[in-house]
Amino acid sequence: MISLKNVTFRAADEKTGQEKNILDGLSLDIESGKYIVVTGPNGGGKTSLAKVIMGIYTPTSGSVLLDGRDITDLSVTEHAKLGIGFGFQNPPRFKGMTVRDLLSVAAGRKLSRAELCEYMTMVGLCAADYLTREVDSSLSGGEMKRIEIASVLATNAPVMIFDEPEAGIDLWSFHRLTETFRKYHEKSDSTLIIISHQERIISQADEVVLVAAGKLSGRGTPQEILPQIDSFAARSCKFDED
């Protein structure tokens, strides 16, 4: 189980330079083995929440626990060693490293051809076309995104976090990925935490967590939370008109 206890994270505002609470006393428990979608308005703190769990950000106050162990002050590397994987919204590139090497490094062992093909097929890419390619600027944003998702899945980590996996991906690939997450959840004991605005992803979650203004604004089944999301959207439109 992942537990966030009264977590506050402060950072400088990009426009004013003044510090503000990105996460504001947020408490949240995530049961092991669940498929969780974290959603909410832009700038509400979703990505910061994910990065706090991963150890990329250290909370200003509060604590983060993994199966009862306090991991608040551990480095991102130590979080990874404890079994937390992370897929970035904008994946890093590694010039000189092939896709084959990236997947094997992620898995912590040399993967067989069959295993490599399986992970690539999960994200809708042909292994024959990609395994020997370098993870560099020759790959499009959508290709890079799918390869990174495959690399996170290859870790088989107990906890996997994906920050807006749909970003930059075409519609066909998006539908393929939603099925990949659903099927992976059905056969795996891993906890999936996905940051997303997409109703198709939200609708297949075990539970949806709504984060706004750095606070936990709601949680429940997709059927319970989707009306609240619509309410946020309606209010945003009203504010824009005003």
mmCIF file of C-alpha atoms in Angstrom:
data_model
loop_
_atom_site.group_PDB
_atom_site.id
_atom_site.type_symbol
_atom_site.label_atom_id
_atom_site.label_comp_id
_atom_site.label_asym_id
_atom_site.label_seq_id
_atom_site.Cartn_x
_atom_site.Cartn_y
_atom_site.Cartn_z
ATOM 1 C CA MET A 1 0.000 0.000 0.000
ATOM 2 C CA ILE A 2 1.076 3.556 -0.733
ATOM 3 C CA SER A 3 0.117 6.119 1.892
ATOM 4 C CA LEU A 4 0.498 9.881 1.691
ATOM 5 C CA LYS A 5 0.057 11.543 5.064
ATOM 6 C CA ASN A 6 -0.753 15.255 5.079
ATOM 7 C CA VAL A 7 1.656 15.914 2.198
ATOM 8 C CA THR A 8 2.431 19.514 1.256
ATOM 9 C CA PHE A 9 4.746 20.403 -1.599
ATOM 10 C CA ARG A 10 5.747 24.006 -2.219
ATOM 11 C CA ALA A 11 7.388 25.328 -5.378
ATOM 12 C CA ALA A 12 7.929 28.633 -7.130
ATOM 13 C CA ASP A 13 5.134 29.858 -9.381
ATOM 14 C CA GLU A 14 6.377 29.956 -12.990
ATOM 15 C CA LYS A 15 4.801 33.389 -13.576
ATOM 16 C CA THR A 16 5.369 35.249 -10.303
ATOM 17 C CA GLY A 17 8.361 33.379 -8.910
ATOM 18 C CA GLN A 18 6.662 33.288 -5.521
ATOM 19 C CA GLU A 19 6.329 30.009 -3.663
ATOM 20 C CA LYS A 20 2.923 28.412 -3.448
ATOM 21 C CA ASN A 21 1.453 25.092 -2.343
ATOM 22 C CA ILE A 22 1.274 22.692 -5.277
ATOM 23 C CA LEU A 23 0.072 19.958 -2.920
ATOM 24 C CA ASP A 24 -1.710 21.221 0.160
ATOM 25 C CA GLY A 25 -1.994 18.806 3.097
ATOM 26 C CA LEU A 26 -3.034 15.924 0.872
ATOM 27 C CA SER A 27 -3.652 12.502 2.435
ATOM 28 C CA LEU A 28 -4.297 9.423 0.329
ATOM 29 C CA ASP A 29 -4.108 5.636 0.658
ATOM 30 C CA ILE A 30 -3.718 3.476 -2.458
ATOM 31 C CA GLU A 31 -4.282 -0.242 -2.010
ATOM 32 C CA SER A 32 -1.837 -2.681 -3.583
ATOM 33 C CA GLY A 33 -2.926 -4.272 -6.854
ATOM 34 C CA LYS A 34 -5.434 -1.571 -7.749
ATOM 35 C CA TYR A 35 -5.847 0.278 -11.045
ATOM 36 C CA ILE A 36 -6.047 3.926 -10.000
ATOM 37 C CA VAL A 37 -6.578 6.937 -12.247
ATOM 38 C CA VAL A 38 -5.676 10.367 -10.866
ATOM 39 C CA THR A 39 -7.498 13.161 -12.653
ATOM 40 C CA GLY A 40 -8.531 16.776 -12.173
ATOM 41 C CA PRO A 41 -8.115 20.244 -13.674
ATOM 42 C CA ASN A 42 -4.849 21.426 -15.180
ATOM 43 C CA GLY A 43 -2.456 22.747 -12.550
ATOM 44 C CA GLY A 44 -4.301 20.936 -9.795
ATOM 45 C CA GLY A 45 -1.296 18.921 -8.605
ATOM 46 C CA LYS A 46 -1.728 15.566 -10.336
ATOM 47 C CA THR A 47 1.773 15.280 -11.784
ATOM 48 C CA SER A 48 3.328 16.636 -8.588
ATOM 49 C CA LEU A 49 1.491 13.929 -6.650
ATOM 50 C CA ALA A 50 2.933 11.263 -8.974
ATOM 51 C CA LYS A 51 6.448 12.704 -8.688
ATOM 52 C CA VAL A 52 6.210 12.767 -4.884
ATOM 53 C CA ILE A 53 5.313 9.063 -4.888
ATOM 54 C CA MET A 54 8.253 8.372 -7.234
ATOM 55 C CA GLY A 55 10.673 10.417 -5.148
ATOM 56 C CA ILE A 56 11.367 12.937 -7.908
ATOM 57 C CA TYR A 57 9.945 15.598 -5.584
ATOM 58 C CA THR A 58 10.480 15.599 -1.829
ATOM 59 C CA PRO A 59 7.495 16.888 0.161
ATOM 60 C CA THR A 60 7.895 20.164 2.025
ATOM 61 C CA SER A 61 6.043 18.484 4.868
ATOM 62 C CA GLY A 62 4.160 15.267 5.481
ATOM 63 C CA SER A 63 5.227 11.716 4.715
ATOM 64 C CA VAL A 64 5.060 9.008 2.037
ATOM 65 C CA LEU A 65 4.909 5.353 3.072
ATOM 66 C CA LEU A 66 5.277 2.180 1.005
ATOM 67 C CA ASP A 67 3.876 -0.882 2.756
ATOM 68 C CA GLY A 68 4.339 0.900 6.079
ATOM 69 C CA ARG A 69 7.917 2.004 5.405
ATOM 70 C CA ASP A 70 8.628 5.734 5.407
ATOM 71 C CA ILE A 71 10.219 6.525 2.026
ATOM 72 C CA THR A 72 9.713 10.308 2.156
ATOM 73 C CA ASP A 73 13.373 11.284 2.070
ATOM 74 C CA LEU A 74 14.684 8.470 -0.123
ATOM 75 C CA SER A 75 16.094 9.315 -3.546
ATOM 76 C CA VAL A 76 14.335 8.520 -6.812
ATOM 77 C CA THR A 77 16.865 5.717 -7.376
ATOM 78 C CA GLU A 78 15.983 4.183 -4.020
ATOM 79 C CA HIS A 79 12.278 4.433 -4.848
ATOM 80 C CA ALA A 80 12.969 2.557 -8.087
ATOM 81 C CA LYS A 81 14.915 -0.136 -6.235
ATOM 82 C CA LEU A 82 11.923 -0.580 -3.926
ATOM 83 C CA GLY A 83 9.764 -1.358 -6.958
ATOM 84 C CA ILE A 84 8.242 1.895 -8.188
ATOM 85 C CA GLY A 85 8.364 2.521 -11.944
ATOM 86 C CA PHE A 86 7.567 5.809 -13.668
ATOM 87 C CA GLY A 87 6.594 6.815 -17.206
ATOM 88 C CA PHE A 88 7.130 10.507 -17.886
ATOM 89 C CA GLN A 89 4.758 12.741 -19.813
ATOM 90 C CA ASN A 90 7.772 13.741 -21.931
ATOM 91 C CA PRO A 91 10.068 10.682 -22.037
ATOM 92 C CA PRO A 92 13.847 11.172 -21.932
ATOM 93 C CA ARG A 93 15.920 10.052 -24.900
ATOM 94 C CA PHE A 94 19.163 8.079 -24.732
ATOM 95 C CA LYS A 95 21.451 8.552 -27.718
ATOM 96 C CA GLY A 96 23.558 5.455 -28.307
ATOM 97 C CA MET A 97 21.112 3.102 -26.559
ATOM 98 C CA THR A 98 18.915 0.843 -28.671
ATOM 99 C CA VAL A 99 15.304 0.015 -27.896
ATOM 100 C CA ARG A 100 16.392 -3.578 -27.227
ATOM 101 C CA ASP A 101 18.935 -2.367 -24.666
ATOM 102 C CA LEU A 102 16.434 -0.008 -23.016
ATOM 103 C CA LEU A 103 13.894 -2.782 -22.471
ATOM 104 C CA SER A 104 16.529 -5.153 -21.099
ATOM 105 C CA VAL A 105 17.910 -2.496 -18.744
ATOM 106 C CA ALA A 106 14.367 -1.802 -17.538
ATOM 107 C CA ALA A 107 13.750 -5.502 -16.940
ATOM 108 C CA GLY A 108 17.075 -5.909 -15.137
ATOM 109 C CA ARG A 109 18.097 -8.811 -17.364
ATOM 110 C CA LYS A 110 18.608 -9.716 -21.010
ATOM 111 C CA LEU A 111 15.191 -10.279 -22.525
ATOM 112 C CA SER A 112 14.560 -13.007 -25.069
ATOM 113 C CA ARG A 113 13.388 -12.153 -28.573
ATOM 114 C CA ALA A 114 9.922 -13.438 -27.683
ATOM 115 C CA GLU A 115 9.734 -11.236 -24.574
ATOM 116 C CA LEU A 116 10.911 -8.180 -26.501
ATOM 117 C CA CYS A 117 8.280 -8.802 -29.155
ATOM 118 C CA GLU A 118 5.603 -9.196 -26.500
ATOM 119 C CA TYR A 119 6.343 -5.831 -24.882
ATOM 120 C CA MET A 120 6.522 -4.051 -28.223
ATOM 121 C CA THR A 121 3.268 -5.633 -29.356
ATOM 122 C CA MET A 122 1.606 -4.414 -26.144
ATOM 123 C CA VAL A 123 2.190 -0.829 -27.270
ATOM 124 C CA GLY A 124 1.374 -1.408 -30.920
ATOM 125 C CA LEU A 125 4.870 -1.388 -32.381
ATOM 126 C CA CYS A 126 6.588 -3.994 -34.554
ATOM 127 C CA ALA A 127 9.689 -5.313 -32.805
ATOM 128 C CA ALA A 128 11.460 -5.967 -36.119
ATOM 129 C CA ASP A 129 11.197 -2.282 -37.002
ATOM 130 C CA TYR A 130 12.303 -0.846 -33.672
ATOM 131 C CA LEU A 131 14.550 -3.074 -31.539
ATOM 132 C CA THR A 132 17.786 -1.990 -33.223
ATOM 133 C CA ARG A 133 16.858 1.680 -33.432
ATOM 134 C CA GLU A 134 18.427 4.170 -31.043
ATOM 135 C CA VAL A 135 16.299 5.898 -28.422
ATOM 136 C CA ASP A 136 17.113 9.331 -29.826
ATOM 137 C CA SER A 137 15.633 12.198 -31.814
ATOM 138 C CA SER A 138 15.009 9.937 -34.814
ATOM 139 C CA LEU A 139 11.940 8.636 -32.971
ATOM 140 C CA SER A 140 8.757 10.688 -33.059
ATOM 141 C CA GLY A 141 7.131 11.809 -29.833
ATOM 142 C CA GLY A 142 4.427 9.161 -30.169
ATOM 143 C CA GLU A 143 6.934 6.401 -30.867
ATOM 144 C CA MET A 144 9.053 7.481 -27.915
ATOM 145 C CA LYS A 145 6.015 7.546 -25.643
ATOM 146 C CA ARG A 146 5.009 4.003 -26.549
ATOM 147 C CA ILE A 147 8.554 2.682 -26.182
ATOM 148 C CA GLU A 148 8.814 4.206 -22.726
ATOM 149 C CA ILE A 149 5.498 2.633 -21.702
ATOM 150 C CA ALA A 150 6.849 -0.728 -22.898
ATOM 151 C CA SER A 151 10.004 -0.183 -20.829
ATOM 152 C CA VAL A 152 8.000 0.560 -17.682
ATOM 153 C CA LEU A 153 5.883 -2.556 -18.225
ATOM 154 C CA ALA A 154 9.106 -4.544 -18.682
ATOM 155 C CA THR A 155 10.161 -3.646 -15.150
ATOM 156 C CA ASN A 156 7.244 -5.698 -13.815
ATOM 157 C CA ALA A 157 7.447 -3.313 -10.844
ATOM 158 C CA PRO A 158 4.975 -3.685 -7.963
ATOM 159 C CA VAL A 159 3.966 -0.052 -8.538
ATOM 160 C CA MET A 160 3.819 1.559 -11.990
ATOM 161 C CA ILE A 161 3.021 5.227 -12.513
ATOM 162 C CA PHE A 162 2.198 6.675 -15.936
ATOM 163 C CA ASP A 163 1.922 10.441 -16.367
ATOM 164 C CA GLU A 164 -0.607 11.155 -19.150
ATOM 165 C CA PRO A 165 0.349 8.144 -21.293
ATOM 166 C CA GLU A 166 -2.036 9.339 -24.011
ATOM 167 C CA ALA A 167 -0.094 12.573 -24.642
ATOM 168 C CA GLY A 168 1.235 12.792 -28.193
ATOM 169 C CA ILE A 169 -0.233 9.451 -29.254
ATOM 170 C CA ASP A 170 -2.546 9.014 -32.247
ATOM 171 C CA LEU A 171 -6.122 7.805 -31.747
ATOM 172 C CA TRP A 172 -5.498 4.220 -32.928
ATOM 173 C CA SER A 173 -2.524 3.822 -30.612
ATOM 174 C CA PHE A 174 -4.468 5.382 -27.747
ATOM 175 C CA HIS A 175 -7.224 2.784 -28.041
ATOM 176 C CA ARG A 176 -4.573 0.058 -28.160
ATOM 177 C CA LEU A 177 -2.920 1.391 -24.998
ATOM 178 C CA THR A 178 -6.152 1.544 -23.022
ATOM 179 C CA GLU A 179 -6.642 -2.138 -23.783
ATOM 180 C CA THR A 180 -3.013 -2.817 -22.816
ATOM 181 C CA PHE A 181 -3.500 -1.238 -19.387
ATOM 182 C CA ARG A 182 -6.766 -3.095 -18.841
ATOM 183 C CA LYS A 183 -5.352 -6.492 -19.825
ATOM 184 C CA TYR A 184 -2.129 -5.950 -17.879
ATOM 185 C CA HIS A 185 -4.147 -5.118 -14.771
ATOM 186 C CA GLU A 186 -6.253 -8.254 -15.184
ATOM 187 C CA LYS A 187 -3.227 -10.568 -15.236
ATOM 188 C CA SER A 188 -0.863 -8.679 -12.895
ATOM 189 C CA ASP A 189 -0.665 -7.934 -9.183
ATOM 190 C CA SER A 190 1.028 -4.586 -9.842
ATOM 191 C CA THR A 191 -0.526 -1.327 -8.726
ATOM 192 C CA LEU A 192 -1.211 0.918 -11.729
ATOM 193 C CA ILE A 193 -1.427 4.665 -11.118
ATOM 194 C CA ILE A 194 -2.296 6.634 -14.248
ATOM 195 C CA ILE A 195 -2.531 10.402 -14.502
ATOM 196 C CA SER A 196 -5.116 11.129 -17.185
ATOM 197 C CA HIS A 197 -7.964 13.346 -18.387
ATOM 198 C CA GLN A 198 -9.272 10.739 -20.807
ATOM 199 C CA GLU A 199 -12.692 9.301 -20.033
ATOM 200 C CA ARG A 200 -11.822 6.010 -21.747
ATOM 201 C CA ILE A 201 -8.961 5.468 -19.280
ATOM 202 C CA ILE A 202 -10.939 6.808 -16.312
ATOM 203 C CA SER A 203 -13.898 4.528 -17.043
ATOM 204 C CA GLN A 204 -11.871 1.305 -16.723
ATOM 205 C CA ALA A 205 -10.195 2.138 -13.380
ATOM 206 C CA ASP A 206 -10.958 0.379 -10.106
ATOM 207 C CA GLU A 207 -10.982 3.780 -8.460
ATOM 208 C CA VAL A 208 -10.623 7.392 -9.552
ATOM 209 C CA VAL A 209 -8.871 10.035 -7.448
ATOM 210 C CA LEU A 210 -9.829 13.651 -8.140
ATOM 211 C CA VAL A 211 -7.152 16.232 -7.289
ATOM 212 C CA ALA A 212 -7.772 19.985 -7.516
ATOM 213 C CA ALA A 213 -5.940 22.966 -6.008
ATOM 214 C CA GLY A 214 -3.459 20.550 -4.448
ATOM 215 C CA LYS A 215 -6.108 18.776 -2.417
ATOM 216 C CA LEU A 216 -7.989 15.499 -2.586
ATOM 217 C CA SER A 217 -11.353 16.648 -3.933
ATOM 218 C CA GLY A 218 -12.977 13.262 -4.364
ATOM 219 C CA ARG A 219 -12.464 9.568 -4.875
ATOM 220 C CA GLY A 220 -14.661 6.698 -5.879
ATOM 221 C CA THR A 221 -15.703 4.568 -8.816
ATOM 222 C CA PRO A 222 -15.645 6.053 -12.308
ATOM 223 C CA GLN A 223 -19.438 6.283 -12.176
ATOM 224 C CA GLU A 224 -19.222 8.330 -8.978
ATOM 225 C CA ILE A 225 -16.402 10.649 -10.056
ATOM 226 C CA LEU A 226 -17.202 11.389 -13.711
ATOM 227 C CA PRO A 227 -20.114 13.726 -12.787
ATOM 228 C CA GLN A 228 -17.751 15.678 -10.520
ATOM 229 C CA ILE A 229 -15.277 16.013 -13.397
ATOM 230 C CA ASP A 230 -18.084 17.355 -15.608
ATOM 231 C CA SER A 231 -18.895 19.864 -12.857
ATOM 232 C CA PHE A 232 -15.276 21.085 -12.783
ATOM 233 C CA ALA A 233 -15.314 21.438 -16.577
ATOM 234 C CA ALA A 234 -18.565 23.422 -16.498
ATOM 235 C CA ARG A 235 -17.209 25.790 -13.879
ATOM 236 C CA SER A 236 -13.990 26.290 -15.853
ATOM 237 C CA CYS A 237 -16.005 27.266 -18.907
ATOM 238 C CA LYS A 238 -17.993 29.734 -16.819
ATOM 239 C CA PHE A 239 -14.790 31.292 -15.479
ATOM 240 C CA ASP A 240 -13.455 31.622 -19.031
ATOM 241 C CA GLU A 241 -16.653 33.419 -20.107
ATOM 242 C CA ASP A 242 -16.425 35.772 -17.138
#
